[in-house]
Tab-separated table of C-alpha atoms in Angstrom:
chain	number	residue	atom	x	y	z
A	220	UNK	CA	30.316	-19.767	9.235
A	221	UNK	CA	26.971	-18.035	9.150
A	222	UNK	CA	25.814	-15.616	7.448
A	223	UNK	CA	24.321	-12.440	9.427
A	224	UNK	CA	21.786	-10.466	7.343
A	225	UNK	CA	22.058	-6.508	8.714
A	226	UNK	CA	18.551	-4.622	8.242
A	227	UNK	CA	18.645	-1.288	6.403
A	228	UNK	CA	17.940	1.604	8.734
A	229	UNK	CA	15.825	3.966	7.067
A	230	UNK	CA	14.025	7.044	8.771
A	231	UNK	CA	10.335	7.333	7.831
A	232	UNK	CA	9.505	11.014	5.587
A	233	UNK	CA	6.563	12.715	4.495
A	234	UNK	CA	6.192	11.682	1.047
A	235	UNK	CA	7.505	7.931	1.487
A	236	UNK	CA	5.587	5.593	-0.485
A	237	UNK	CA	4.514	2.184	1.049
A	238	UNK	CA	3.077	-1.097	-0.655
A	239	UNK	CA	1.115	-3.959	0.738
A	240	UNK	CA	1.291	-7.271	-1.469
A	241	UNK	CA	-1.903	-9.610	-0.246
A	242	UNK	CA	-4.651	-12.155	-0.878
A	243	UNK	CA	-5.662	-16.012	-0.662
A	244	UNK	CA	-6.515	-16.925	-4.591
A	245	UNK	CA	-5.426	-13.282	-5.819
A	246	UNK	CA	-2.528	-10.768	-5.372
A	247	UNK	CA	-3.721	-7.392	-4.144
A	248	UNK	CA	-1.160	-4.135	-4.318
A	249	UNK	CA	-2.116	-1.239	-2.425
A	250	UNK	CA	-0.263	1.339	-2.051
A	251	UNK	CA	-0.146	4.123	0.517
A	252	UNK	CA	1.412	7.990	0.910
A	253	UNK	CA	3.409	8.734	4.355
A	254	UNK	CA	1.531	12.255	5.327
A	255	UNK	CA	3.231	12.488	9.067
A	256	UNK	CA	6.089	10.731	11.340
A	257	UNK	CA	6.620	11.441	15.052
A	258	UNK	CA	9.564	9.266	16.950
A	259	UNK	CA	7.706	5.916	16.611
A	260	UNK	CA	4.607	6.224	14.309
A	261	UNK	CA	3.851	7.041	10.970
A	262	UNK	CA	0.547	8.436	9.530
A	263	UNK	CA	-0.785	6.819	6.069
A	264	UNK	CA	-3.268	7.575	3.629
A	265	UNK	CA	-3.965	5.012	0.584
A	266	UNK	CA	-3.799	6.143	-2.713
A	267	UNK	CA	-4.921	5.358	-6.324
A	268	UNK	CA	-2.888	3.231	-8.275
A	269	UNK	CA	-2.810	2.642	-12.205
A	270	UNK	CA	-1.969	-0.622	-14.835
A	271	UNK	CA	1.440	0.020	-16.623
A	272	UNK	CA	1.486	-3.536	-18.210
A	273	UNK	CA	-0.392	-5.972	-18.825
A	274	UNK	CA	1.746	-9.333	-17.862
A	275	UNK	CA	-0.888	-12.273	-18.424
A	276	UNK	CA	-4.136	-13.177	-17.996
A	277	UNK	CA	-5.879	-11.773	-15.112
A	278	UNK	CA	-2.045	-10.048	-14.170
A	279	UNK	CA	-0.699	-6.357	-14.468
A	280	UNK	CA	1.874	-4.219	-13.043
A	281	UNK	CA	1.005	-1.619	-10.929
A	282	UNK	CA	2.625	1.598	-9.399
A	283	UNK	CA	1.099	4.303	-7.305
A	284	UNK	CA	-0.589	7.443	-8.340
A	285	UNK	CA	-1.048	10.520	-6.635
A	286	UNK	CA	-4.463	10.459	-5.975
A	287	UNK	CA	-6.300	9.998	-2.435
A	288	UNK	CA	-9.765	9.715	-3.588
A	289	UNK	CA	-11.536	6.838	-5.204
A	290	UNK	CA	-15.603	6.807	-6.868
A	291	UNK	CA	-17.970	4.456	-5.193
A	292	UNK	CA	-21.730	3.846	-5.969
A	293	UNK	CA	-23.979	5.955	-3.641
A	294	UNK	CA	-25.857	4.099	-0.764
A	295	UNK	CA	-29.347	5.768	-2.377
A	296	UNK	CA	-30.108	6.541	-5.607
A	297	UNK	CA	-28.018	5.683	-8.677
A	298	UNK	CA	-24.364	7.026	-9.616
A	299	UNK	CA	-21.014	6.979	-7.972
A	300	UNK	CA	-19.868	10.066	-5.422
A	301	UNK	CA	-16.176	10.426	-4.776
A	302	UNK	CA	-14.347	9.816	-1.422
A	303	UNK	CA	-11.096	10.181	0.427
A	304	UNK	CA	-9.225	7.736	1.644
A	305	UNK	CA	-8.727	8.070	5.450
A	306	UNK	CA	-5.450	9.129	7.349
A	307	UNK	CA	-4.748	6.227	9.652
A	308	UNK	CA	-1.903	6.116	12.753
A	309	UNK	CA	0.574	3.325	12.465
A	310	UNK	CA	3.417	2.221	14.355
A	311	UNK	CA	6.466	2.089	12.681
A	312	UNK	CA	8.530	-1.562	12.335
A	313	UNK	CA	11.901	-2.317	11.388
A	314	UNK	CA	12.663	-4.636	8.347
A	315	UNK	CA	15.142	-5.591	5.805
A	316	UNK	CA	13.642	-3.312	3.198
A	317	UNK	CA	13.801	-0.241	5.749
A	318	UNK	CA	10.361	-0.225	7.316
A	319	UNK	CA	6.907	-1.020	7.172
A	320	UNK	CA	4.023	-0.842	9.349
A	321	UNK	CA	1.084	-3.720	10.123
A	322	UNK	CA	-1.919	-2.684	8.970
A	323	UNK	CA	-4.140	-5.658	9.678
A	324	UNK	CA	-3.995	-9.385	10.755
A	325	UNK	CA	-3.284	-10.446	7.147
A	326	UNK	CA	-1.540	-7.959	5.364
A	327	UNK	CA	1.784	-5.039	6.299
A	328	UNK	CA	3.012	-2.098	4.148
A	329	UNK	CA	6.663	-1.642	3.356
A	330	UNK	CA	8.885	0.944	1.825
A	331	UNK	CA	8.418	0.819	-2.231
A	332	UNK	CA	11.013	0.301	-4.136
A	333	UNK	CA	10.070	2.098	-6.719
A	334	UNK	CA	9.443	-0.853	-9.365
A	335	UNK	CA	5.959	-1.918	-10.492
A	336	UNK	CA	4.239	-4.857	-8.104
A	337	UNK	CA	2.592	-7.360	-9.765
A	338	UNK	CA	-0.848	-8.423	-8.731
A	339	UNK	CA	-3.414	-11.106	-10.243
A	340	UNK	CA	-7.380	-10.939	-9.841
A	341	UNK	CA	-10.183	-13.651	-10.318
A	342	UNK	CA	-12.753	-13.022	-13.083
């Protein structure tokens, strides 16, 4: 006898967090904020995320912070200025966790479970 595996249905809200897990010869965690939902598509804005362990070399947990802006060096001149992270439209997907949405050829968000991600970075 098989085995059917039922997906969770879970309604998108404001305030849902999402996580992406990608990379080739690294693990990159993003994480993003749900800001709007209509019938079919959900509206997402990245936001900051900070280290709560360190697991290894190169390796940390991560979780989300509430922060949509990140510093990045000025085109002219020296210093950082701070910027926003867009609002982007995406259209929501069904899956086993609840939902996610595709954000790009290589990479999806899904709903966060609430426990740190664990990602990995060259040096």
């Amino acid at each position: 006898m098989t085995k059917t595996i039922e997906k969770v249905k879970v309604t998108p809200k404001v305030g849902d967090i999402l996580y992406s897990s990608w990379g080739y010869d690294q693990t990159n965690i993003d994480f993003y904020k749900v800001v709007k939902v209509s019938e079919f598509s959900v509206w997402i804005q990245e936001t900051g995320k900070k280290i709560v362990e360190i697991t290894g070399w190169a390796h940390e947990d991560v979780v989300p912070t509430d922060s949509s802006t990140y510093e990045t060096r000025k085109y002219e001149g020296e210093g950082y200025e701070t910027r926003t992270y867009p609002i982007k439209r995406h259209k929501i997907q069904e899956s086993f966790s609840g939902y996610g949405v595709s954000l790009n050829s290589f990479s999806s968000a899904f709903l966060w479970d609430g426990k740190p991600k664990g990602q990995s970075h060259t040096c």
